[in-house]
């Protein structure tokens, strides 16, 4: 009997870890810390019983402390969260506030989200910040333009990742650096998917945004003639995942389910593939297809969170200096 | 054969129509109009294909026009709504803006809701107004206190209805006029049910708030010692609708489904019963149980909408006068 040899296929592409991408931002943040004469304090509120949320909260806590920030995790009954948030808003010792959503799991969560003072909103979840994102407004204090607006952590992390991976082309004009790129985003939540699609389209990409209901296209037009993206609904038969995925340069997923797996067979060879869900949205065979594969992004996101925290402190210092004058 | 006589039971209570309750507010609004040297303009945006929404939009339009307001209904593609809202925000000829929600039917609607300028938000849906409601803040410009805050239309309409029906007891101190009243509210949406429960509890009632998930109690404590309401989750077996309903002085429903009917058998005789859903949440036999029955409230709500519109105009005039100084 002839011996059979199994050939394990070798990926042509690379898997890139979030920790690698996060490195310069972690350095930026720790460098920023040395310029302060105090240790910034971030407070996280946990008001659900989900053990996964608790683990995530502990992980963010450890990361913050290890980088030199003071972190306090407050366990609170969900019906007490509003009062606790107001206390933290008014507490001068607190520099940043985050909530581990979902709390109620419905639109009461949006009320709570808006309740976090924009001056302490490290995740950038306030309406003001989303509005500025959608409208490409970079500063909070036009026309002086000294205080920079905050971007929501995860969409911001994604932009930094795409820059690192070379998807943003620096030879193109600033603001058009995704021109020609087709990007599929599977998730259209208000927290990440929709703002992300808008951000990428504002930078020149053609974005296909998929959620369980339909497929939309975000674009500034074929020639980027529009100043800001437009959204159109696409025909779901003509623009199914099977048909769009093979056309895309980048595939980004954020499906919060362990059961969901993006169909590898529809990914063209060499695609940039990024998963921002805490669930694994791709099977391991994606490595045989993807040019660059980023299996998770949490470490980049948390560096953006701390970057936002420093920015909020800087904005406050600018405001206080102005008031003194 | 002896003839049988059918005795139709006669209700001991009364059915009160919204038009009756709305009358003084309609007069207040038309009186307020005569003091203006222009005809205020309300713009309504319709961005869904629901024929019921279209009918409702046409009805609000007709009511506005008949009372002396200028009303414009704008049909718009949902993906264009954001741009159109921004235009209306910036258009000096527009005094009030409303959107016929749902548009996307998910949290993108909350983004759009926040996008309506608070200065033109006749429905009182901005975070600022809900926040003021929850925290019993009555003015926008403390400590001067000249510009009154806006209350969301439907919860405000409900307070006016309960005042009309004598549920608010004027002999009690202002702010405590629902003391001793037990009120059941079936609906805990962010738009109506939850703010309504908070408003009523802030005025001294013990409110049982029911949604499909659970039952909560909103109260300032048995002795109203708290300045503002607290919320606790109740045991659902001990506090089922069957058990709570017979204890309540007032039952308010807002279930947006033609199939839902509140179980008449659990309503005690003489209860005040109000339905704010556009669906009929009670069978006709409720009239045999209810002390006062208000089958729908739309006409009161729209008078509150126009009252809010006049208040927004007044606030603007106060602001402009201040800026001139």
Short mmCIF file of N, CA, C and O in Angstrom, two decimals, chain A residues 69-169:
data_model
loop_
_atom_site.label_atom_id
_atom_site.label_comp_id
_atom_site.label_asym_id
_atom_site.label_seq_id
_atom_site.Cartn_x
_atom_site.Cartn_y
_atom_site.Cartn_z
N UNK A 69 -3.41 54.40 34.15
CA UNK A 69 -4.64 55.12 34.45
C UNK A 69 -5.26 54.54 35.71
O UNK A 69 -5.03 53.38 36.05
N UNK A 70 -6.05 55.36 36.39
CA UNK A 70 -6.81 54.85 37.51
C UNK A 70 -8.17 54.41 36.99
O UNK A 70 -8.83 55.14 36.26
N UNK A 71 -8.53 53.16 37.32
CA UNK A 71 -9.80 52.62 36.82
C UNK A 71 -10.65 52.14 37.98
O UNK A 71 -10.16 51.45 38.86
N UNK A 72 -11.92 52.54 37.98
CA UNK A 72 -12.82 52.04 39.01
C UNK A 72 -14.04 51.39 38.36
O UNK A 72 -14.71 52.02 37.52
N UNK A 73 -14.29 50.14 38.71
CA UNK A 73 -15.48 49.46 38.19
C UNK A 73 -16.58 49.54 39.24
O UNK A 73 -16.38 49.14 40.39
N UNK A 74 -17.72 50.08 38.84
CA UNK A 74 -18.83 50.20 39.78
C UNK A 74 -19.96 49.27 39.35
O UNK A 74 -20.51 49.42 38.27
N UNK A 75 -20.25 48.29 40.21
CA UNK A 75 -21.39 47.40 39.99
C UNK A 75 -22.62 48.11 40.51
O UNK A 75 -22.63 48.59 41.64
N UNK A 76 -23.66 48.18 39.71
CA UNK A 76 -24.82 48.95 40.14
C UNK A 76 -26.09 48.30 39.63
O UNK A 76 -26.11 47.70 38.55
N UNK A 77 -27.14 48.38 40.41
CA UNK A 77 -28.46 47.94 39.97
C UNK A 77 -28.87 48.82 38.80
O UNK A 77 -28.68 50.03 38.83
N UNK A 78 -29.47 48.22 37.77
CA UNK A 78 -29.76 49.01 36.58
C UNK A 78 -30.70 50.19 36.86
O UNK A 78 -30.59 51.24 36.24
N UNK A 79 -31.58 50.03 37.83
CA UNK A 79 -32.49 51.13 38.15
C UNK A 79 -31.81 52.27 38.91
O UNK A 79 -32.38 53.34 39.07
N UNK A 80 -30.59 52.01 39.37
CA UNK A 80 -29.81 53.05 40.07
C UNK A 80 -28.79 53.70 39.14
O UNK A 80 -28.12 54.67 39.52
N UNK A 81 -28.64 53.15 37.93
CA UNK A 81 -27.57 53.60 37.05
C UNK A 81 -27.68 55.09 36.72
O UNK A 81 -26.69 55.82 36.69
N UNK A 82 -28.92 55.55 36.47
CA UNK A 82 -29.08 56.97 36.12
C UNK A 82 -28.50 57.87 37.21
O UNK A 82 -27.71 58.78 36.92
N UNK A 83 -28.88 57.61 38.47
CA UNK A 83 -28.36 58.43 39.57
C UNK A 83 -26.85 58.35 39.67
O UNK A 83 -26.18 59.37 39.90
N UNK A 84 -26.31 57.16 39.47
CA UNK A 84 -24.85 56.98 39.58
C UNK A 84 -24.13 57.73 38.46
O UNK A 84 -23.05 58.30 38.67
N UNK A 85 -24.72 57.73 37.29
CA UNK A 85 -24.11 58.45 36.17
C UNK A 85 -24.09 59.96 36.44
O UNK A 85 -23.11 60.65 36.15
N UNK A 86 -25.17 60.45 37.02
CA UNK A 86 -25.24 61.88 37.31
C UNK A 86 -24.18 62.25 38.36
O UNK A 86 -23.49 63.26 38.23
N UNK A 87 -24.03 61.37 39.35
CA UNK A 87 -22.98 61.60 40.35
C UNK A 87 -21.61 61.66 39.69
O UNK A 87 -20.81 62.56 39.98
N UNK A 88 -21.34 60.70 38.82
CA UNK A 88 -20.03 60.65 38.15
C UNK A 88 -19.84 61.87 37.24
O UNK A 88 -18.75 62.43 37.14
N UNK A 89 -20.92 62.29 36.57
CA UNK A 89 -20.84 63.50 35.73
C UNK A 89 -20.39 64.70 36.55
O UNK A 89 -19.63 65.55 36.08
N UNK A 90 -20.89 64.77 37.79
CA UNK A 90 -20.63 65.95 38.63
C UNK A 90 -19.38 65.82 39.50
O UNK A 90 -19.05 66.74 40.22
N UNK A 91 -18.74 64.66 39.43
CA UNK A 91 -17.59 64.41 40.30
C UNK A 91 -16.30 64.85 39.60
O UNK A 91 -15.88 64.25 38.61
N UNK A 92 -15.67 65.91 40.12
CA UNK A 92 -14.47 66.44 39.48
C UNK A 92 -13.31 65.45 39.44
O UNK A 92 -12.40 65.59 38.63
N UNK A 93 -13.36 64.45 40.31
CA UNK A 93 -12.28 63.46 40.34
C UNK A 93 -12.40 62.44 39.21
O UNK A 93 -11.47 61.68 38.95
N UNK A 94 -13.54 62.42 38.54
CA UNK A 94 -13.76 61.46 37.45
C UNK A 94 -13.50 62.14 36.10
O UNK A 94 -14.10 63.15 35.78
N UNK A 95 -12.57 61.57 35.32
CA UNK A 95 -12.25 62.17 34.02
C UNK A 95 -12.98 61.51 32.86
O UNK A 95 -13.24 62.13 31.83
N UNK A 96 -13.27 60.23 33.03
CA UNK A 96 -13.93 59.52 31.94
C UNK A 96 -14.95 58.53 32.49
O UNK A 96 -14.78 57.99 33.58
N UNK A 97 -16.02 58.34 31.69
CA UNK A 97 -17.11 57.43 32.12
C UNK A 97 -17.43 56.49 30.97
O UNK A 97 -17.52 56.91 29.82
N UNK A 98 -17.58 55.20 31.30
CA UNK A 98 -18.12 54.29 30.30
C UNK A 98 -19.12 53.34 30.95
O UNK A 98 -19.05 53.06 32.14
N UNK A 99 -20.08 52.89 30.15
CA UNK A 99 -21.10 51.96 30.63
C UNK A 99 -20.99 50.69 29.80
O UNK A 99 -20.80 50.76 28.58
N UNK A 100 -21.07 49.54 30.46
CA UNK A 100 -21.06 48.27 29.74
C UNK A 100 -22.48 47.95 29.29
O UNK A 100 -23.26 47.35 30.02
N UNK A 101 -22.80 48.42 28.09
CA UNK A 101 -24.11 48.13 27.51
C UNK A 101 -24.12 46.71 26.95
O UNK A 101 -23.06 46.19 26.62
N UNK A 102 -25.28 46.06 26.80
CA UNK A 102 -26.62 46.56 27.12
C UNK A 102 -26.92 46.55 28.61
O UNK A 102 -26.41 45.71 29.35
N UNK A 103 -27.77 47.50 29.03
CA UNK A 103 -28.28 47.52 30.40
C UNK A 103 -29.73 47.03 30.37
O UNK A 103 -30.04 45.95 30.84
N UNK A 104 -30.59 47.83 29.76
CA UNK A 104 -31.99 47.40 29.63
C UNK A 104 -32.22 46.67 28.31
O UNK A 104 -33.19 45.95 28.14
N UNK A 105 -31.32 46.88 27.37
CA UNK A 105 -31.45 46.18 26.10
C UNK A 105 -32.50 46.77 25.18
O UNK A 105 -32.86 46.17 24.18
N UNK A 106 -32.99 47.96 25.51
CA UNK A 106 -33.94 48.62 24.62
C UNK A 106 -33.58 50.10 24.57
O UNK A 106 -32.48 50.48 24.95
N UNK A 107 -34.50 50.93 24.10
CA UNK A 107 -34.09 52.31 23.86
C UNK A 107 -33.86 53.11 25.14
O UNK A 107 -33.36 54.22 25.08
N UNK A 108 -34.18 52.53 26.29
CA UNK A 108 -33.78 53.19 27.53
C UNK A 108 -32.24 53.29 27.59
O UNK A 108 -31.70 54.22 28.18
N UNK A 109 -31.58 52.34 26.96
CA UNK A 109 -30.11 52.41 26.89
C UNK A 109 -29.64 53.65 26.14
O UNK A 109 -28.59 54.22 26.46
N UNK A 110 -30.41 54.07 25.13
CA UNK A 110 -30.02 55.29 24.41
C UNK A 110 -30.17 56.52 25.30
O UNK A 110 -29.37 57.47 25.20
N UNK A 111 -31.19 56.51 26.13
CA UNK A 111 -31.34 57.62 27.07
C UNK A 111 -30.11 57.68 27.98
O UNK A 111 -29.52 58.74 28.18
N UNK A 112 -29.72 56.54 28.52
CA UNK A 112 -28.56 56.50 29.43
C UNK A 112 -27.29 56.92 28.71
O UNK A 112 -26.44 57.63 29.27
N UNK A 113 -27.18 56.49 27.46
CA UNK A 113 -26.01 56.83 26.65
C UNK A 113 -25.87 58.36 26.50
O UNK A 113 -24.78 58.90 26.60
N UNK A 114 -27.02 59.02 26.29
CA UNK A 114 -26.99 60.48 26.14
C UNK A 114 -26.74 61.18 27.47
O UNK A 114 -26.37 62.35 27.50
N UNK A 115 -26.99 60.46 28.56
CA UNK A 115 -26.86 61.07 29.88
C UNK A 115 -25.40 61.24 30.30
O UNK A 115 -25.09 62.12 31.10
N UNK A 116 -24.52 60.42 29.76
CA UNK A 116 -23.10 60.57 30.07
C UNK A 116 -22.66 61.94 29.54
O UNK A 116 -22.87 62.25 28.37
N UNK A 117 -22.07 62.74 30.41
CA UNK A 117 -21.63 64.07 29.98
C UNK A 117 -20.69 63.95 28.79
O UNK A 117 -19.74 63.17 28.82
N UNK A 118 -20.91 64.74 27.72
CA UNK A 118 -19.99 64.71 26.57
C UNK A 118 -18.54 64.99 27.00
O UNK A 118 -17.61 64.54 26.36
N UNK A 119 -18.38 65.69 28.11
CA UNK A 119 -17.04 66.02 28.58
C UNK A 119 -16.32 64.83 29.20
O UNK A 119 -15.12 64.89 29.47
N UNK A 120 -17.06 63.75 29.46
CA UNK A 120 -16.46 62.55 30.06
C UNK A 120 -16.74 61.29 29.25
O UNK A 120 -16.42 60.19 29.68
N UNK A 121 -17.28 61.48 28.07
CA UNK A 121 -17.77 60.36 27.26
C UNK A 121 -16.62 59.76 26.44
O UNK A 121 -16.47 60.00 25.24
N UNK A 122 -15.81 58.91 27.09
CA UNK A 122 -14.62 58.35 26.45
C UNK A 122 -14.93 57.48 25.24
O UNK A 122 -14.10 57.33 24.35
N UNK A 123 -16.11 56.88 25.23
CA UNK A 123 -16.45 56.02 24.10
C UNK A 123 -16.97 56.81 22.90
O UNK A 123 -17.14 56.25 21.82
N UNK A 124 -17.22 58.11 23.11
CA UNK A 124 -17.71 58.95 22.01
C UNK A 124 -19.10 58.59 21.56
O UNK A 124 -19.41 58.62 20.38
N UNK A 125 -19.98 58.27 22.52
CA UNK A 125 -21.32 57.79 22.18
C UNK A 125 -22.37 58.88 22.15
O UNK A 125 -23.51 58.65 21.75
N UNK A 126 -22.00 60.08 22.59
CA UNK A 126 -22.98 61.15 22.62
C UNK A 126 -23.44 61.53 21.22
O UNK A 126 -22.67 61.47 20.27
N UNK A 127 -24.71 61.95 21.13
CA UNK A 127 -25.25 62.38 19.84
C UNK A 127 -24.34 63.40 19.16
O UNK A 127 -24.12 63.34 17.95
N UNK A 128 -23.82 64.33 19.93
CA UNK A 128 -22.93 65.36 19.40
C UNK A 128 -21.77 64.75 18.61
O UNK A 128 -21.44 65.20 17.51
N UNK A 129 -21.18 63.70 19.15
CA UNK A 129 -20.00 63.11 18.51
C UNK A 129 -20.39 62.32 17.26
O UNK A 129 -19.70 62.36 16.24
N UNK A 130 -21.50 61.58 17.34
CA UNK A 130 -21.97 60.87 16.14
C UNK A 130 -22.33 61.87 15.05
O UNK A 130 -22.02 61.67 13.88
N UNK A 131 -23.00 62.93 15.47
CA UNK A 131 -23.39 63.95 14.49
C UNK A 131 -22.14 64.52 13.81
O UNK A 131 -22.10 64.66 12.58
N UNK A 132 -21.14 64.83 14.57
CA UNK A 132 -19.90 65.36 13.99
C UNK A 132 -19.25 64.34 13.06
O UNK A 132 -18.72 64.71 12.01
N UNK A 133 -19.29 63.08 13.45
CA UNK A 133 -18.75 62.02 12.59
C UNK A 133 -19.49 61.99 11.25
O UNK A 133 -18.87 62.03 10.18
N UNK A 134 -20.82 61.94 11.30
CA UNK A 134 -21.59 61.83 10.06
C UNK A 134 -21.37 63.04 9.16
O UNK A 134 -21.44 62.94 7.95
N UNK A 135 -21.09 64.18 9.78
CA UNK A 135 -20.99 65.41 9.00
C UNK A 135 -19.56 65.89 8.86
O UNK A 135 -19.33 67.02 8.46
N UNK A 136 -18.64 65.00 9.23
CA UNK A 136 -17.24 65.32 9.00
C UNK A 136 -16.82 66.61 9.72
O UNK A 136 -16.03 67.39 9.19
N UNK A 137 -17.38 66.83 10.90
CA UNK A 137 -17.03 68.02 11.69
C UNK A 137 -15.92 67.59 12.66
O UNK A 137 -16.11 66.67 13.44
N UNK A 138 -14.77 68.23 12.59
CA UNK A 138 -13.61 67.74 13.33
C UNK A 138 -13.40 68.43 14.68
O UNK A 138 -12.66 67.94 15.52
N UNK A 139 -13.98 69.63 14.84
CA UNK A 139 -13.73 70.40 16.07
C UNK A 139 -15.03 70.72 16.80
O UNK A 139 -16.11 70.72 16.20
N UNK A 140 -14.89 71.01 18.09
CA UNK A 140 -16.06 71.30 18.90
C UNK A 140 -16.32 72.79 19.02
O UNK A 140 -17.41 73.20 19.42
N UNK A 141 -15.32 73.60 18.68
CA UNK A 141 -15.42 75.02 18.98
C UNK A 141 -15.13 75.90 17.77
O UNK A 141 -14.30 76.81 17.85
N UNK A 142 -15.80 75.58 16.65
CA UNK A 142 -15.64 76.41 15.45
C UNK A 142 -16.02 77.84 15.81
O UNK A 142 -16.93 78.05 16.61
N UNK A 143 -15.41 78.90 15.29
CA UNK A 143 -14.34 78.83 14.31
C UNK A 143 -12.93 78.77 14.93
O UNK A 143 -11.96 78.71 14.18
N UNK A 144 -12.83 78.79 16.25
CA UNK A 144 -11.49 78.76 16.87
C UNK A 144 -10.77 77.45 16.55
O UNK A 144 -9.56 77.42 16.32
N UNK A 145 -11.56 76.34 16.59
CA UNK A 145 -11.03 75.01 16.28
C UNK A 145 -9.81 74.62 17.11
O UNK A 145 -8.77 74.24 16.59
N UNK A 146 -9.96 74.70 18.42
CA UNK A 146 -8.90 74.24 19.31
C UNK A 146 -9.26 72.91 19.95
O UNK A 146 -8.38 72.09 20.20
N UNK A 147 -10.55 72.71 20.21
CA UNK A 147 -10.97 71.48 20.88
C UNK A 147 -11.43 70.45 19.84
O UNK A 147 -12.43 70.63 19.16
N UNK A 148 -10.68 69.34 19.77
CA UNK A 148 -11.01 68.31 18.78
C UNK A 148 -12.23 67.50 19.19
O UNK A 148 -12.38 67.17 20.37
N UNK A 149 -13.05 67.16 18.24
CA UNK A 149 -14.19 66.29 18.51
C UNK A 149 -13.70 64.88 18.83
O UNK A 149 -12.57 64.52 18.52
N UNK A 150 -14.55 64.13 19.48
CA UNK A 150 -14.25 62.74 19.86
C UNK A 150 -14.91 61.81 18.84
O UNK A 150 -16.02 62.08 18.40
N UNK A 151 -14.20 60.76 18.46
CA UNK A 151 -14.82 59.77 17.58
C UNK A 151 -15.16 58.52 18.39
O UNK A 151 -14.42 58.14 19.29
N UNK A 152 -16.29 57.87 18.05
CA UNK A 152 -16.65 56.62 18.74
C UNK A 152 -15.50 55.61 18.60
O UNK A 152 -14.94 55.44 17.52
N UNK A 153 -15.17 54.96 19.71
CA UNK A 153 -13.96 54.12 19.79
C UNK A 153 -13.81 53.08 18.69
O UNK A 153 -12.75 52.94 18.09
N UNK A 154 -14.83 52.28 18.47
CA UNK A 154 -14.68 51.14 17.56
C UNK A 154 -14.54 51.60 16.10
O UNK A 154 -13.62 51.15 15.40
N UNK A 155 -15.41 52.49 15.60
CA UNK A 155 -15.18 52.99 14.24
C UNK A 155 -13.80 53.64 14.10
O UNK A 155 -13.11 53.45 13.10
N UNK A 156 -13.39 54.39 15.11
CA UNK A 156 -12.08 55.02 15.06
C UNK A 156 -10.97 53.97 15.02
O UNK A 156 -10.02 54.07 14.22
N UNK A 157 -11.10 52.94 15.85
CA UNK A 157 -10.11 51.85 15.84
C UNK A 157 -10.02 51.23 14.45
O UNK A 157 -8.93 50.92 13.95
N UNK A 158 -11.17 51.07 13.81
CA UNK A 158 -11.19 50.44 12.48
C UNK A 158 -10.43 51.29 11.46
O UNK A 158 -9.70 50.76 10.62
N UNK A 159 -10.61 52.59 11.55
CA UNK A 159 -9.87 53.47 10.63
C UNK A 159 -8.36 53.32 10.86
O UNK A 159 -7.58 53.19 9.91
N UNK A 160 -7.96 53.28 12.12
CA UNK A 160 -6.53 53.13 12.43
C UNK A 160 -6.01 51.79 11.92
O UNK A 160 -4.88 51.68 11.44
N UNK A 161 -6.82 50.74 12.03
CA UNK A 161 -6.43 49.42 11.55
C UNK A 161 -6.26 49.43 10.03
O UNK A 161 -5.28 48.91 9.48
N UNK A 162 -7.22 50.05 9.36
CA UNK A 162 -7.16 50.10 7.89
C UNK A 162 -5.97 50.94 7.42
O UNK A 162 -5.37 50.67 6.37
N UNK A 163 -5.62 51.96 8.20
CA UNK A 163 -4.41 52.74 7.88
C UNK A 163 -3.18 51.84 8.03
O UNK A 163 -2.31 51.79 7.15
N UNK A 164 -3.11 51.12 9.15
CA UNK A 164 -1.98 50.24 9.41
C UNK A 164 -1.83 49.20 8.32
O UNK A 164 -0.72 48.88 7.86
N UNK A 165 -2.97 48.66 7.87
CA UNK A 165 -2.94 47.59 6.87
C UNK A 165 -2.69 48.10 5.45
O UNK A 165 -2.61 47.32 4.51
N UNK A 166 -2.59 49.41 5.32
CA UNK A 166 -2.31 49.99 4.00
C UNK A 166 -3.51 50.09 3.09
O UNK A 166 -3.38 50.31 1.89
N UNK A 167 -4.71 49.94 3.67
CA UNK A 167 -5.91 50.10 2.84
C UNK A 167 -6.12 51.58 2.52
O UNK A 167 -6.48 51.94 1.40
N UNK A 168 -5.86 52.41 3.50
CA UNK A 168 -5.81 53.86 3.22
C UNK A 168 -4.55 54.12 2.40
O UNK A 168 -3.45 53.71 2.80
N UNK A 169 -4.71 54.78 1.28
CA UNK A 169 -3.57 55.04 0.40
C UNK A 169 -3.10 56.48 0.59
O UNK A 169 -3.79 57.43 0.21
#
